[in-house]
Amino acid sequence: MSSHSPVDPTGQQVMLSSGAVTARIAQVGAALRGLAVDGTDLVAGYPDGVKAPGASGIVLVPWPNRVRDGRWSHNGGEQQLPISEPKFRNASHGLLRFTPYDIEQTDAAATLRAKIFPQNGYPFALDTAVTYALTDDGIRVTHSIRNVGADPAPVAVGTHPYLAVGDADPAEITVAGTGTTWIETDERMLPIAEHPVGEATDLRAGRALGAGFMDRCYANLTRDADGLARTTLTAPDGRATTLWQGEGLDYTHIFITDGYPGRSHAIAIEPMSAPADAFNSGRGLRTIAAGDELTFEWGVVRAA
């Protein structure tokens, strides 16, 4: 009998290394599943042999988050996407979550590419690419999306990394973000209203979120002089991890779960170009003309 080694659900593993910085990228979903500086984890990893838990690290394209009932209209015609979140009857997290990307790799950088072909609910053709490049203190991520079809294509993008501050207990980590408004959702996690941040939702001065559940999108981000919006997780001993968002990534979704393997709970900081249900609201949605391309950048660094 021949030996059999089961395939890893996340596909080929891409290992990057430069100086004190290492990263691990999964082929499926082009997912960032590990990042460390001087041996200190900035991204929460997970065991081999399982699919990415809670969409860990995956690229969300051509939409992040949810589309209500999977339905939206384009040029007067109704589109119906597959329902990938049966619990809430939504289409969730785009079309490439379980797609194996093509990989081009050097020691310190990798570009992963995948195509979206016209299909039920999304009749457009896109070439997508994600480049992960190590820096002195972390990683820079560049998304490019080119419309290779004949018609203008509506697009949004996001990612779903779970951050860490080494071995610090997530329940004791302080989260500081720059959102000045937050988006209220209904029982299906779809937007119903937007509010200025208040005592219970304002993260600008930093807040210990504890071990409770959170699934909240922040908008109207305040950017630093360099044009970046930053969310920082700080441990009690002063160590810190920062996720920065470049131009066009105008929303930060924070998701806290107790269902992450090997951890009491985990904190996802999701940079997005549009909030939930953008295909219906139009908010944050970009339209790429035939032959044109969009790019977005974000990254994770050791802040202290």
Short mmCIF file of C-alpha atoms in Angstrom, two decimals:
data_model
loop_
_atom_site.label_atom_id
_atom_site.label_comp_id
_atom_site.label_asym_id
_atom_site.label_seq_id
_atom_site.Cartn_x
_atom_site.Cartn_y
_atom_site.Cartn_z
CA MET A 1 0.00 0.00 0.00
CA SER A 2 1.37 3.41 -0.94
CA SER A 3 1.80 6.04 1.75
CA HIS A 4 -0.63 8.91 1.84
CA SER A 5 -0.06 12.44 3.13
CA PRO A 6 -3.26 14.49 3.31
CA VAL A 7 -3.14 17.86 1.62
CA ASP A 8 -3.04 20.86 3.92
CA PRO A 9 -6.39 22.71 3.65
CA THR A 10 -4.52 26.01 3.26
CA GLY A 11 -2.38 24.75 0.38
CA GLN A 12 1.29 25.47 -0.20
CA GLN A 13 3.06 27.41 2.55
CA VAL A 14 5.22 30.41 1.63
CA MET A 15 7.97 31.17 4.15
CA LEU A 16 9.61 34.61 4.04
CA SER A 17 12.66 35.72 6.00
CA SER A 18 14.74 38.88 6.17
CA GLY A 19 16.96 39.68 9.14
CA ALA A 20 14.87 39.41 12.30
CA VAL A 21 11.54 39.27 10.43
CA THR A 22 9.75 36.11 9.32
CA ALA A 23 6.34 35.56 7.76
CA ARG A 24 4.18 32.67 6.63
CA ILE A 25 1.66 33.00 3.81
CA ALA A 26 -0.90 30.35 2.86
CA GLN A 27 -1.63 29.68 -0.81
CA VAL A 28 -5.38 29.31 -0.23
CA GLY A 29 -6.94 32.74 0.14
CA ALA A 30 -3.47 34.35 -0.04
CA ALA A 31 -3.69 34.38 3.74
CA LEU A 32 -1.21 35.97 6.13
CA ARG A 33 -0.98 33.23 8.77
CA GLY A 34 2.20 34.19 10.59
CA LEU A 35 4.45 37.20 11.20
CA ALA A 36 7.19 37.61 13.80
CA VAL A 37 9.93 40.13 14.60
CA ASP A 38 12.83 38.92 16.75
CA GLY A 39 10.74 35.87 17.55
CA THR A 40 7.79 37.91 18.83
CA ASP A 41 4.53 37.07 17.07
CA LEU A 42 2.62 39.98 15.53
CA VAL A 43 0.04 37.72 13.87
CA ALA A 44 -1.83 34.90 15.60
CA GLY A 45 -0.94 31.61 13.94
CA TYR A 46 -2.86 28.35 13.97
CA PRO A 47 -2.04 24.63 13.68
CA ASP A 48 -1.22 22.83 10.46
CA GLY A 49 -3.86 20.60 8.94
CA VAL A 50 -6.88 22.86 9.47
CA LYS A 51 -8.56 25.41 7.23
CA ALA A 52 -8.04 29.05 8.16
CA PRO A 53 -10.07 29.52 11.37
CA GLY A 54 -12.45 32.46 11.30
CA ALA A 55 -11.18 33.43 7.83
CA SER A 56 -7.77 34.05 9.39
CA GLY A 57 -5.61 36.26 7.19
CA ILE A 58 -7.53 35.72 3.96
CA VAL A 59 -8.01 38.28 1.20
CA LEU A 60 -11.62 39.47 0.83
CA VAL A 61 -12.31 40.34 -2.81
CA PRO A 62 -14.33 41.53 -4.75
CA TRP A 63 -16.14 42.46 -1.54
CA PRO A 64 -15.34 42.25 2.18
CA ASN A 65 -17.82 41.25 4.85
CA ARG A 66 -21.40 40.58 3.68
CA VAL A 67 -23.92 41.09 0.88
CA ARG A 68 -27.52 40.94 2.11
CA ASP A 69 -29.21 37.75 0.84
CA GLY A 70 -26.42 37.60 -1.75
CA ARG A 71 -28.54 39.93 -3.89
CA TRP A 72 -27.63 43.20 -5.52
CA SER A 73 -28.53 45.10 -8.68
CA HIS A 74 -26.31 46.15 -11.56
CA ASN A 75 -27.47 48.18 -14.56
CA GLY A 76 -31.07 47.33 -13.76
CA GLY A 77 -30.53 43.59 -13.51
CA GLU A 78 -30.62 41.59 -10.28
CA GLN A 79 -27.53 39.59 -9.38
CA GLN A 80 -27.63 36.56 -7.07
CA LEU A 81 -24.43 35.46 -5.37
CA PRO A 82 -24.10 32.06 -3.68
CA ILE A 83 -25.07 32.14 0.00
CA SER A 84 -21.81 31.36 1.80
CA GLU A 85 -23.04 32.33 5.29
CA PRO A 86 -26.21 30.24 5.75
CA LYS A 87 -26.65 31.27 9.39
CA PHE A 88 -27.38 34.87 8.35
CA ARG A 89 -28.38 34.19 4.72
CA ASN A 90 -25.61 36.35 3.30
CA ALA A 91 -22.84 36.12 0.74
CA SER A 92 -19.70 36.57 2.80
CA HIS A 93 -16.05 37.52 2.28
CA GLY A 94 -15.80 37.57 -1.50
CA LEU A 95 -15.10 34.90 -4.10
CA LEU A 96 -11.51 33.82 -3.42
CA ARG A 97 -11.66 32.59 0.19
CA PHE A 98 -10.93 28.97 -0.78
CA THR A 99 -9.02 29.64 -4.00
CA PRO A 100 -5.38 28.51 -4.37
CA TYR A 101 -3.32 31.40 -5.71
CA ASP A 102 -0.36 31.19 -8.07
CA ILE A 103 2.86 32.07 -6.23
CA GLU A 104 5.99 34.01 -7.18
CA GLN A 105 8.52 34.13 -4.33
CA THR A 106 11.89 35.53 -3.31
CA ASP A 107 13.46 35.30 0.16
CA ALA A 108 11.81 38.45 1.50
CA ALA A 109 8.73 38.90 -0.71
CA ALA A 110 6.03 36.93 -2.46
CA THR A 111 3.30 37.82 -4.94
CA LEU A 112 0.19 35.66 -5.07
CA ARG A 113 -2.15 35.90 -8.06
CA ALA A 114 -5.70 34.70 -8.72
CA LYS A 115 -8.31 35.37 -11.38
CA ILE A 116 -12.02 35.98 -10.96
CA PHE A 117 -14.04 34.90 -13.98
CA PRO A 118 -17.62 35.99 -14.78
CA GLN A 119 -20.02 33.86 -12.76
CA ASN A 120 -23.45 33.82 -11.14
CA GLY A 121 -23.86 37.02 -9.16
CA TYR A 122 -20.64 38.63 -10.39
CA PRO A 123 -20.44 38.90 -14.20
CA PHE A 124 -16.97 40.48 -14.35
CA ALA A 125 -13.38 39.38 -14.99
CA LEU A 126 -10.56 40.47 -12.68
CA ASP A 127 -6.88 39.72 -12.29
CA THR A 128 -5.95 40.08 -8.63
CA ALA A 129 -2.54 40.09 -6.98
CA VAL A 130 -1.30 40.39 -3.41
CA THR A 131 2.35 41.19 -2.66
CA TYR A 132 3.74 40.53 0.80
CA ALA A 133 7.10 42.26 1.33
CA LEU A 134 9.05 42.12 4.58
CA THR A 135 10.29 45.39 6.07
CA ASP A 136 12.72 46.09 8.92
CA ASP A 137 9.91 45.95 11.48
CA GLY A 138 7.13 43.92 9.87
CA ILE A 139 5.40 43.52 6.54
CA ARG A 140 3.92 45.66 3.75
CA VAL A 141 0.98 44.27 1.78
CA THR A 142 -0.02 45.59 -1.66
CA HIS A 143 -3.24 44.58 -3.40
CA SER A 144 -3.73 45.17 -7.12
CA ILE A 145 -6.97 44.48 -8.98
CA ARG A 146 -7.13 44.80 -12.77
CA ASN A 147 -10.33 44.68 -14.80
CA VAL A 148 -9.59 42.31 -17.67
CA GLY A 149 -13.18 42.15 -18.86
CA ALA A 150 -15.16 44.29 -21.28
CA ASP A 151 -17.42 46.11 -18.78
CA PRO A 152 -16.79 48.38 -15.78
CA ALA A 153 -16.53 46.24 -12.63
CA PRO A 154 -17.60 47.20 -9.09
CA VAL A 155 -14.96 46.18 -6.55
CA ALA A 156 -14.12 46.39 -2.86
CA VAL A 157 -11.31 44.68 -0.96
CA GLY A 158 -10.38 43.77 2.59
CA THR A 159 -8.28 41.34 4.60
CA HIS A 160 -8.83 39.43 7.84
CA PRO A 161 -5.60 39.19 9.90
CA TYR A 162 -5.69 38.23 13.57
CA LEU A 163 -3.05 40.23 15.43
CA ALA A 164 -0.97 39.29 18.45
CA VAL A 165 1.50 40.96 20.79
CA GLY A 166 3.80 38.04 21.41
CA ASP A 167 2.44 35.81 24.15
CA ALA A 168 0.37 38.57 25.80
CA ASP A 169 -3.10 37.54 26.97
CA PRO A 170 -5.58 39.10 24.50
CA ALA A 171 -7.90 39.86 27.44
CA GLU A 172 -5.26 42.26 28.78
CA ILE A 173 -4.40 43.94 25.48
CA THR A 174 -5.39 47.58 24.92
CA VAL A 175 -6.71 48.44 21.45
CA ALA A 176 -6.34 51.97 20.09
CA GLY A 177 -8.01 52.92 16.80
CA THR A 178 -8.87 56.12 14.96
CA GLY A 179 -12.49 55.64 13.89
CA THR A 180 -14.72 58.61 14.70
CA THR A 181 -17.95 56.80 13.77
CA TRP A 182 -19.12 53.20 14.05
CA ILE A 183 -21.66 51.27 12.01
CA GLU A 184 -24.54 49.64 13.87
CA THR A 185 -25.73 46.30 12.49
CA ASP A 186 -28.84 44.17 12.81
CA GLU A 187 -29.10 40.55 13.93
CA ARG A 188 -27.72 39.45 10.53
CA MET A 189 -24.65 41.69 10.96
CA LEU A 190 -25.82 44.06 8.22
CA PRO A 191 -25.63 47.87 8.52
CA ILE A 192 -28.67 49.75 9.77
CA ALA A 193 -27.23 53.03 11.15
CA GLU A 194 -24.04 54.98 11.78
CA HIS A 195 -23.18 56.80 15.01
CA PRO A 196 -20.42 59.01 16.37
CA VAL A 197 -18.21 57.04 18.73
CA GLY A 198 -19.24 57.34 22.37
CA GLU A 199 -18.05 56.21 25.76
CA ALA A 200 -18.56 52.51 25.02
CA THR A 201 -17.24 52.56 21.44
CA ASP A 202 -14.46 55.17 21.32
CA LEU A 203 -11.04 53.55 20.88
CA ARG A 204 -9.03 56.68 20.18
CA ALA A 205 -7.47 56.82 23.65
CA GLY A 206 -7.08 53.06 23.81
CA ARG A 207 -9.37 50.59 25.51
CA ALA A 208 -8.95 47.15 27.03
CA LEU A 209 -11.61 45.14 25.25
CA GLY A 210 -11.31 42.14 27.57
CA ALA A 211 -12.55 38.72 26.55
CA GLY A 212 -15.93 39.85 25.21
CA PHE A 213 -17.25 39.36 21.69
CA MET A 214 -17.00 42.23 19.19
CA ASP A 215 -17.97 42.50 15.53
CA ARG A 216 -17.89 46.22 14.71
CA CYS A 217 -16.88 48.40 11.79
CA TYR A 218 -15.30 51.83 12.34
CA ALA A 219 -15.44 54.59 9.72
CA ASN A 220 -14.27 58.17 9.16
CA LEU A 221 -10.78 57.22 10.28
CA THR A 222 -8.36 59.89 11.46
CA ARG A 223 -5.08 59.65 9.55
CA ASP A 224 -1.61 60.66 10.65
CA ALA A 225 0.53 63.21 8.80
CA ASP A 226 1.86 60.45 6.56
CA GLY A 227 -1.68 59.67 5.39
CA LEU A 228 -1.94 56.36 7.24
CA ALA A 229 -4.62 55.25 9.70
CA ARG A 230 -3.27 53.09 12.50
CA THR A 231 -4.72 50.58 14.95
CA THR A 232 -2.39 49.55 17.78
CA LEU A 233 -2.59 46.63 20.19
CA THR A 234 -0.54 47.18 23.36
CA ALA A 235 0.35 44.59 26.00
CA PRO A 236 0.63 45.44 29.71
CA ASP A 237 4.45 45.29 29.46
CA GLY A 238 4.49 47.98 26.76
CA ARG A 239 5.05 45.76 23.72
CA ALA A 240 2.83 46.78 20.81
CA THR A 241 1.71 45.71 17.35
CA THR A 242 0.34 48.21 14.83
CA LEU A 243 -1.70 47.67 11.67
CA TRP A 244 -1.59 50.61 9.27
CA GLN A 245 -3.97 51.33 6.39
CA GLY A 246 -3.10 53.33 3.31
CA GLU A 247 -5.23 55.52 1.06
CA GLY A 248 -8.55 54.02 0.04
CA LEU A 249 -8.72 51.56 2.93
CA ASP A 250 -11.17 53.75 4.80
CA TYR A 251 -12.77 51.26 7.20
CA THR A 252 -11.44 49.20 10.09
CA HIS A 253 -13.49 46.20 11.19
CA ILE A 254 -12.67 44.73 14.60
CA PHE A 255 -13.73 41.17 15.29
CA ILE A 256 -13.07 39.34 18.56
CA THR A 257 -13.79 35.62 18.83
CA ASP A 258 -13.41 32.90 21.44
CA GLY A 259 -13.31 30.25 18.73
CA TYR A 260 -9.68 30.59 17.63
CA PRO A 261 -7.56 27.46 18.13
CA GLY A 262 -4.94 27.59 20.85
CA ARG A 263 -6.15 30.91 22.28
CA SER A 264 -8.78 31.97 24.78
CA HIS A 265 -9.85 34.44 22.12
CA ALA A 266 -8.34 36.34 19.19
CA ILE A 267 -8.55 39.87 17.80
CA ALA A 268 -8.94 40.48 14.06
CA ILE A 269 -8.18 43.95 12.74
CA GLU A 270 -9.57 44.08 9.21
CA PRO A 271 -8.59 46.92 6.85
CA MET A 272 -11.32 47.37 4.22
CA SER A 273 -12.10 49.68 1.32
CA ALA A 274 -15.86 49.34 1.93
CA PRO A 275 -18.13 48.25 4.78
CA ALA A 276 -20.65 45.42 4.79
CA ASP A 277 -23.29 45.34 2.04
CA ALA A 278 -21.43 47.81 -0.15
CA PHE A 279 -22.82 46.18 -3.30
CA ASN A 280 -26.25 47.46 -2.22
CA SER A 281 -25.37 50.73 -0.47
CA GLY A 282 -22.59 51.75 -2.86
CA ARG A 283 -20.57 53.02 0.08
CA GLY A 284 -16.84 52.68 -0.54
CA LEU A 285 -17.47 50.74 -3.74
CA ARG A 286 -15.05 51.46 -6.60
CA THR A 287 -15.80 50.92 -10.27
CA ILE A 288 -12.81 49.83 -12.33
CA ALA A 289 -13.04 50.64 -16.03
CA ALA A 290 -12.10 47.93 -18.52
CA GLY A 291 -8.30 47.69 -18.61
CA ASP A 292 -7.77 49.81 -15.49
CA GLU A 293 -6.28 48.80 -12.14
CA LEU A 294 -6.74 49.69 -8.47
CA THR A 295 -4.10 49.33 -5.75
CA PHE A 296 -4.33 49.42 -1.96
CA GLU A 297 -1.66 49.06 0.73
CA TRP A 298 -1.56 48.14 4.40
CA GLY A 299 0.91 46.57 6.77
CA VAL A 300 1.72 45.27 10.22
CA VAL A 301 4.72 46.40 12.28
CA ARG A 302 6.19 45.97 15.71
CA ALA A 303 5.47 49.33 17.31
CA ALA A 304 7.34 48.86 20.60
#
